[in-house]
Tab-separated table of C-alpha atoms and ligand atoms in Angstrom:
chain	number	residue	atom	x	y	z
N	13	MET	CA	0.245	22.490	-4.306
N	14	LYS	CA	-1.446	22.980	-0.947
N	15	VAL	CA	-0.484	20.682	1.904
N	16	TYR	CA	-2.699	20.140	4.936
N	17	ILE	CA	-0.915	20.284	8.292
N	18	ASN	CA	-2.942	20.264	11.500
N	19	GLY	CA	-6.025	21.900	10.013
N	20	LYS	CA	-4.277	24.551	7.899
N	21	PHE	CA	-3.117	24.620	4.283
N	22	TYR	CA	0.435	25.578	3.316
N	23	ASP	CA	2.186	26.025	-0.031
N	24	LYS	CA	4.471	23.098	-0.789
N	25	ARG	CA	7.633	25.089	0.045
N	26	ASP	CA	6.208	26.244	3.396
N	27	ALA	CA	4.798	22.846	4.373
N	28	LYS	CA	7.257	22.039	7.148
N	29	ILE	CA	7.259	20.351	10.525
N	30	SER	CA	9.644	20.461	13.471
N	31	VAL	CA	12.950	18.572	13.427
N	32	PHE	CA	11.887	17.434	16.915
N	33	ASP	CA	8.859	15.605	15.496
N	34	HIS	CA	9.177	11.958	16.473
N	35	GLY	CA	7.875	10.993	13.056
N	36	LEU	CA	11.256	12.191	11.772
N	37	LEU	CA	13.425	11.278	14.763
N	38	TYR	CA	12.076	7.744	15.233
N	39	GLY	CA	9.629	6.938	12.427
N	40	ASP	CA	7.043	7.109	15.197
N	41	GLY	CA	3.774	7.523	13.368
N	42	VAL	CA	1.408	5.941	10.864
N	43	PHE	CA	0.390	6.553	7.265
N	44	GLU	CA	-1.949	5.626	4.442
N	45	GLY	CA	-1.788	5.899	0.681
N	46	ILE	CA	-5.163	6.440	-1.024
N	47	ARG	CA	-6.172	7.047	-4.642
N	48	SER	CA	-8.952	9.000	-6.240
N	49	TYR	CA	-10.259	8.437	-9.748
N	50	ASN	CA	-12.277	11.088	-11.562
N	51	ARG	CA	-13.335	12.783	-8.310
N	52	LEU	CA	-14.167	9.516	-6.537
N	53	VAL	CA	-11.962	8.509	-3.605
N	54	PHE	CA	-11.547	4.741	-3.792
N	55	LYS	CA	-12.117	2.747	-0.564
N	56	LEU	CA	-11.764	5.865	1.598
N	57	LYS	CA	-13.540	4.367	4.613
N	58	GLU	CA	-11.307	1.265	4.490
N	59	HIS	CA	-8.148	3.403	4.406
N	60	ILE	CA	-9.320	5.635	7.249
N	61	ASP	CA	-10.268	2.570	9.307
N	62	ARG	CA	-6.815	1.073	8.733
N	63	LEU	CA	-5.116	4.366	9.643
N	64	PHE	CA	-7.000	4.451	12.933
N	65	GLU	CA	-6.241	0.770	13.575
N	66	SER	CA	-2.522	1.347	12.995
N	67	ALA	CA	-2.655	4.359	15.348
N	68	HIS	CA	-4.606	2.428	17.998
N	69	SER	CA	-2.039	-0.350	17.917
N	70	ILE	CA	0.845	2.049	18.613
N	71	MET	CA	-1.240	4.019	21.149
N	72	LEU	CA	-1.185	7.165	19.049
N	73	LYS	CA	-4.210	9.374	19.531
N	74	ILE	CA	-5.236	10.919	16.219
N	75	PRO	CA	-6.449	14.472	16.942
N	76	LEU	CA	-9.363	14.120	14.480
N	77	THR	CA	-12.352	11.801	14.452
N	78	LYS	CA	-12.733	9.487	11.460
N	79	SER	CA	-15.377	11.710	9.891
N	80	GLU	CA	-13.242	14.821	10.443
N	81	MET	CA	-10.345	13.017	8.774
N	82	ILE	CA	-12.550	12.093	5.802
N	83	LYS	CA	-13.628	15.751	5.512
N	84	ALA	CA	-9.998	16.882	5.673
N	85	VAL	CA	-9.061	14.483	2.837
N	86	ILE	CA	-11.924	15.773	0.660
N	87	LEU	CA	-11.019	19.371	1.470
N	88	THR	CA	-7.390	18.763	0.483
N	89	LEU	CA	-8.452	17.265	-2.844
N	90	LYS	CA	-10.740	20.219	-3.546
N	91	GLU	CA	-8.093	22.729	-2.462
N	92	ASN	CA	-5.696	21.184	-4.981
N	93	ASN	CA	-8.363	20.774	-7.667
N	94	LEU	CA	-7.222	17.248	-8.458
N	95	LYS	CA	-9.496	14.882	-10.408
N	96	ASP	CA	-7.152	11.924	-10.121
N	97	ALA	CA	-4.844	11.871	-7.151
N	98	TYR	CA	-2.643	9.903	-4.814
N	99	ILE	CA	-3.319	11.006	-1.272
N	100	ARG	CA	-0.752	10.486	1.479
N	101	LEU	CA	-2.090	10.675	4.997
N	102	VAL	CA	0.517	10.892	7.750
N	103	VAL	CA	-0.024	11.130	11.485
N	104	THR	CA	3.122	11.426	13.577
N	105	ARG	CA	3.620	11.287	17.335
N	106	GLY	CA	4.418	14.992	17.111
N	107	GLU	CA	7.063	17.203	18.650
N	108	GLY	CA	8.959	15.843	21.640
N	109	ASP	CA	12.502	15.912	22.982
N	110	LEU	CA	15.505	13.918	21.776
N	111	GLY	CA	14.533	10.847	23.793
N	112	LEU	CA	12.263	8.256	22.248
N	113	ASP	CA	9.679	8.338	25.037
N	114	PRO	CA	6.376	9.116	23.268
N	115	ARG	CA	4.912	10.517	26.508
N	116	LYS	CA	7.028	13.612	25.898
N	117	CYS	CA	4.944	14.286	22.752
N	118	GLU	CA	1.653	13.943	24.619
N	119	GLY	CA	-1.227	15.611	22.819
N	120	LYS	CA	0.866	17.010	19.975
N	121	ALA	CA	0.258	14.527	17.145
N	122	THR	CA	0.907	16.019	13.704
N	123	SER	CA	-1.610	15.308	10.920
N	124	ILE	CA	-0.483	15.791	7.338
N	125	ILE	CA	-2.376	15.289	4.077
N	126	ILE	CA	-0.569	15.542	0.742
N	127	ALA	CA	-2.468	15.171	-2.525
N	128	ASP	CA	-0.339	14.584	-5.588
N	129	LYS	CA	0.105	12.256	-8.562
N	130	ILE	CA	1.998	8.991	-8.453
N	131	ALA	CA	3.179	6.537	-11.082
N	132	LEU	CA	4.923	3.719	-9.281
N	133	TYR	CA	6.139	1.796	-12.323
N	134	PRO	CA	6.654	2.972	-15.909
N	135	GLN	CA	3.532	2.332	-18.015
N	136	MET	CA	5.271	-0.259	-20.252
N	137	PHE	CA	5.422	-2.726	-17.329
N	138	TYR	CA	1.609	-2.833	-17.207
N	139	LYS	CA	1.703	-4.095	-20.808
N	140	LYS	CA	4.699	-6.411	-20.806
N	141	GLY	CA	4.867	-7.332	-17.112
N	142	LEU	CA	7.483	-6.918	-14.380
N	143	GLU	CA	10.517	-9.067	-13.672
N	144	ILE	CA	11.094	-9.383	-9.931
N	145	ILE	CA	13.463	-11.177	-7.553
N	146	THR	CA	13.456	-12.550	-4.032
N	147	VAL	CA	15.780	-10.556	-1.756
N	148	PRO	CA	17.719	-11.593	1.391
N	149	THR	CA	15.966	-9.161	3.751
N	150	ILE	CA	12.933	-10.931	5.215
N	151	ARG	CA	9.720	-9.129	6.146
N	152	ASN	CA	9.522	-7.891	9.737
N	153	LEU	CA	8.421	-10.522	12.207
N	154	PRO	CA	4.869	-9.813	13.393
N	155	GLU	CA	6.072	-10.375	16.961
N	156	ALA	CA	8.610	-7.554	16.499
N	157	LEU	CA	6.894	-4.988	14.284
N	158	ASN	CA	3.639	-6.242	12.848
N	159	PRO	CA	3.357	-5.544	9.104
N	160	GLN	CA	-0.359	-4.756	9.677
N	161	ILE	CA	0.772	-1.511	11.304
N	162	LYS	CA	1.401	0.927	8.472
N	163	SER	CA	4.018	2.754	10.476
N	164	LEU	CA	6.412	5.457	9.299
N	165	ASN	CA	9.180	2.974	9.994
N	166	TYR	CA	9.511	1.477	6.504
N	167	LEU	CA	13.232	0.663	6.551
N	168	ASN	CA	12.482	-3.059	6.341
N	169	ASN	CA	10.819	-2.512	2.970
N	170	ILE	CA	13.333	0.125	1.863
N	171	LEU	CA	16.232	-2.307	2.473
N	172	ALA	CA	14.475	-4.880	0.289
N	173	LYS	CA	13.894	-2.222	-2.373
N	174	ILE	CA	17.607	-1.305	-2.295
N	175	GLU	CA	18.563	-4.964	-2.701
N	176	ALA	CA	16.239	-5.286	-5.699
N	177	ALA	CA	17.537	-2.053	-7.234
N	178	ASN	CA	21.165	-3.160	-6.737
N	179	MET	CA	20.374	-6.232	-8.813
N	180	GLY	CA	18.637	-4.135	-11.470
N	181	TYR	CA	15.028	-4.945	-10.546
N	182	GLU	CA	12.046	-2.708	-9.833
N	183	GLU	CA	10.457	-4.817	-7.132
N	184	ALA	CA	11.342	-7.570	-4.648
N	185	ILE	CA	9.600	-10.540	-3.107
N	186	MET	CA	10.096	-10.552	0.661
N	187	LEU	CA	9.841	-13.884	2.479
N	188	ASP	CA	8.628	-14.362	6.040
N	189	SER	CA	10.780	-15.861	8.801
N	190	LEU	CA	9.754	-19.396	7.752
N	191	GLY	CA	10.780	-18.806	4.161
N	192	TYR	CA	7.266	-18.493	2.749
N	193	VAL	CA	6.389	-15.722	0.329
N	194	ALA	CA	5.075	-12.739	2.309
N	195	GLU	CA	4.634	-9.790	-0.047
N	196	CYS	CA	6.591	-7.218	-2.032
N	197	THR	CA	8.014	-3.956	-0.711
N	198	GLY	CA	4.877	-1.915	-1.342
N	199	ASP	CA	2.430	-4.399	-2.795
N	200	ASN	CA	0.806	-7.777	-2.202
N	201	ILE	CA	1.387	-10.780	-4.446
N	202	PHE	CA	-1.035	-13.168	-6.169
N	203	ILE	CA	-0.510	-16.206	-8.357
N	204	ALA	CA	-2.914	-18.102	-10.602
N	205	LYS	CA	-2.603	-21.841	-11.157
N	206	SER	CA	-5.146	-23.915	-13.103
N	207	GLU	CA	-7.787	-21.155	-12.911
N	208	HIS	CA	-7.406	-20.783	-9.125
N	209	LEU	CA	-6.075	-17.607	-7.515
N	210	TYR	CA	-3.788	-17.745	-4.476
N	211	THR	CA	-2.408	-15.050	-2.188
N	212	PRO	CA	-0.574	-15.415	1.141
N	213	PRO	CA	-2.740	-15.070	4.271
N	214	GLN	CA	-2.233	-11.987	6.422
N	215	CYS	CA	-0.981	-13.903	9.450
N	216	MET	CA	2.801	-13.919	8.994
N	217	GLY	CA	4.443	-11.030	7.245
N	218	THR	CA	1.766	-9.766	4.943
N	219	LEU	CA	-0.108	-6.481	5.057
N	220	ARG	CA	-3.821	-6.948	4.490
N	221	GLY	CA	-3.795	-4.667	1.491
N	222	ILE	CA	-6.973	-2.887	0.504
N	223	THR	CA	-6.291	-3.569	-3.187
N	224	ARG	CA	-5.678	-7.213	-2.242
N	225	ASP	CA	-9.089	-7.272	-0.520
N	226	THR	CA	-10.642	-5.622	-3.581
N	227	VAL	CA	-9.184	-8.298	-5.874
N	228	LEU	CA	-10.536	-11.000	-3.553
N	229	GLU	CA	-13.929	-9.255	-3.666
N	230	ILE	CA	-13.906	-8.984	-7.493
N	231	ALA	CA	-12.822	-12.625	-7.848
N	232	ARG	CA	-15.528	-13.930	-5.521
N	233	ARG	CA	-18.182	-11.843	-7.251
N	234	ASN	CA	-17.092	-13.288	-10.588
N	235	LYS	CA	-17.002	-16.871	-9.291
N	236	ILE	CA	-13.223	-17.100	-9.633
N	237	SER	CA	-11.893	-19.481	-7.031
N	238	VAL	CA	-9.538	-17.697	-4.579
N	239	HIS	CA	-7.490	-19.042	-1.704
N	240	GLU	CA	-5.591	-17.253	1.046
N	241	HIS	CA	-2.855	-19.820	1.404
N	242	VAL	CA	0.846	-19.951	2.293
N	243	LEU	CA	2.977	-19.877	-0.834
N	244	THR	CA	6.496	-21.133	-1.417
N	245	ARG	CA	8.783	-19.674	-4.046
N	246	HIS	CA	8.424	-22.971	-5.944
N	247	GLU	CA	4.686	-22.410	-6.251
N	248	VAL	CA	5.313	-18.938	-7.616
N	249	TYR	CA	7.848	-20.309	-10.142
N	250	ILE	CA	5.413	-22.943	-11.480
N	251	SER	CA	2.368	-20.654	-11.498
N	252	ASP	CA	0.506	-19.833	-14.719
N	253	GLU	CA	0.222	-16.145	-13.846
N	254	CYS	CA	1.502	-13.753	-11.216
N	255	PHE	CA	0.603	-10.159	-10.367
N	256	LEU	CA	1.064	-7.553	-7.649
N	257	THR	CA	-1.573	-5.328	-6.046
N	258	GLY	CA	-1.342	-2.036	-4.174
N	259	THR	CA	-2.950	1.383	-4.045
N	260	ALA	CA	-0.008	2.929	-5.852
N	261	CYS	CA	0.626	0.176	-8.450
N	262	GLU	CA	-3.033	-0.972	-8.702
N	263	ILE	CA	-2.696	-4.380	-10.447
N	264	ILE	CA	0.538	-5.073	-12.299
N	265	PRO	CA	1.468	-8.321	-14.084
N	266	VAL	CA	4.678	-10.200	-13.234
N	267	VAL	CA	6.268	-12.326	-15.969
N	268	LYS	CA	9.572	-13.456	-14.439
N	269	VAL	CA	10.519	-14.327	-10.852
N	270	ASP	CA	14.136	-15.125	-9.875
N	271	GLY	CA	14.917	-15.806	-13.537
N	272	ARG	CA	12.002	-18.264	-13.930
N	273	VAL	CA	9.545	-17.387	-16.686
N	274	ILE	CA	5.962	-17.344	-15.392
N	275	GLY	CA	3.455	-19.073	-17.703
N	276	ASP	CA	4.173	-18.062	-21.281
N	277	GLY	CA	6.134	-14.983	-20.218
N	278	LYS	CA	3.272	-12.598	-20.977
N	279	PRO	CA	0.624	-11.043	-18.698
N	280	GLY	CA	-1.998	-13.772	-18.171
N	281	LYS	CA	-5.661	-13.793	-19.161
N	282	LEU	CA	-6.963	-13.831	-15.591
N	283	THR	CA	-4.616	-10.971	-14.656
N	284	LEU	CA	-5.742	-8.852	-17.611
N	285	ASN	CA	-9.379	-9.581	-16.774
N	286	LEU	CA	-8.888	-8.547	-13.140
N	287	MET	CA	-7.077	-5.383	-14.246
N	288	LYS	CA	-10.079	-4.511	-16.436
N	289	LYS	CA	-12.603	-5.251	-13.686
N	290	PHE	CA	-10.581	-3.277	-11.139
N	291	LYS	CA	-10.523	-0.260	-13.476
N	292	GLU	CA	-14.296	-0.505	-13.957
N	293	LEU	CA	-14.810	-0.585	-10.200
N	294	THR	CA	-12.679	2.524	-9.619
N	295	LYS	CA	-14.838	4.355	-12.179
N	296	LYS	CA	-18.090	3.728	-10.368
N	297	GLU	CA	-17.260	3.212	-6.689
N	298	GLY	CA	-15.978	5.759	-4.188
N	299	THR	CA	-16.575	8.873	-2.123
N	300	LYS	CA	-17.505	11.810	-4.368
N	301	TYR	CA	-15.907	15.245	-4.048
K	410	PXG	N1	2.232	-4.285	1.271
K	410	PXG	C1	2.929	-3.262	1.758
K	410	PXG	C2	4.120	-3.535	2.585
K	410	PXG	C3	2.517	-1.950	1.506
K	410	PXG	O1	3.198	-0.947	2.030
K	410	PXG	C4	0.682	-2.825	0.203
K	410	PXG	C5	1.145	-4.110	0.506
K	410	PXG	C6	-0.579	-2.681	-0.582
K	410	PXG	O2	-1.646	-2.264	0.248
K	410	PXG	P1	-2.867	-1.434	-0.307
K	410	PXG	O3	-3.743	-1.267	0.854
K	410	PXG	O4	-2.316	-0.149	-0.833
K	410	PXG	O5	-3.484	-2.228	-1.379
K	410	PXG	C7	1.394	-1.719	0.676
K	410	PXG	C8	0.953	-0.353	0.291
K	410	PXG	C9	4.039	3.419	-2.549
K	410	PXG	C10	3.774	2.920	-1.218
K	410	PXG	O6	4.382	4.600	-2.667
K	410	PXG	C11	2.760	2.010	-0.944
K	410	PXG	C12	2.586	1.566	0.334
K	410	PXG	C13	3.434	2.025	1.262
K	410	PXG	C14	4.425	2.889	0.968
K	410	PXG	C15	4.594	3.378	-0.270
K	410	PXG	O7	3.896	2.632	-3.453
K	410	PXG	N2	1.630	0.711	0.846
């Protein structure tokens, strides 16, 4: 495996950065997770745009332009000769001193691109559906650390993941500070009720996921009624279908939430249809390499 760091490629075991990098010391940096399917990078422009938006919000100057970053991603995929890949883009504040002041790292941002494989959940869950639970840790308040910023500081989500794992579950629903359903630790949530699709709006504690946007796009194109609407846990419990979306998990059905069986306890028709349409889209849409 060849890892891109600041314009050069390194073998996996030599791909190292300084212990003084503020990405490590403070989680000061941003990231993206992108997928490629059969030599097509899916929604590359959208991911690069979001990376730059996250960086802009934390006043981190990415040392590459967007088109240079796109070229670097393509180069990394070619260098690793990967047809299907999960690409992790990381830009950190760079090397500074032991204080948190980012001005000490001025002009030294570190750019990293790793291309590998990822399987977030065992394959059987795509067939039989996931069982998930709501956890005590709420999603970060947007006024404190806005979930739209895909920062390297993911402890909020990691704590929720630990709580889910402690209870024997793969994934957790995180609520916002008002108690509405926000999202899961690394994916967005949808429900279907009476042929309508619902997903929480991005305003409170929900990342505007690119897979979420893709599902909205597929639904609208296929005349499926979709609503970005606040959701309570009750509405999830009484839904006909539930599924999660994310670059890593793609679309995965959910069949039980907090012990409540969703619909008939099997992946729903609408969910399976969206999974099929999503797969078709990834086969024909993307940046070629
Ligand atoms: N919500 C959160 C909090 C996320 O981190 C998504 C939703 C889905 O967004 P996209 O744009 O991917 O549809 C994410 C995705 C992983 C992993 O390895 C995934 C994410 C972050 C960290 C790890 O599964 N982001």
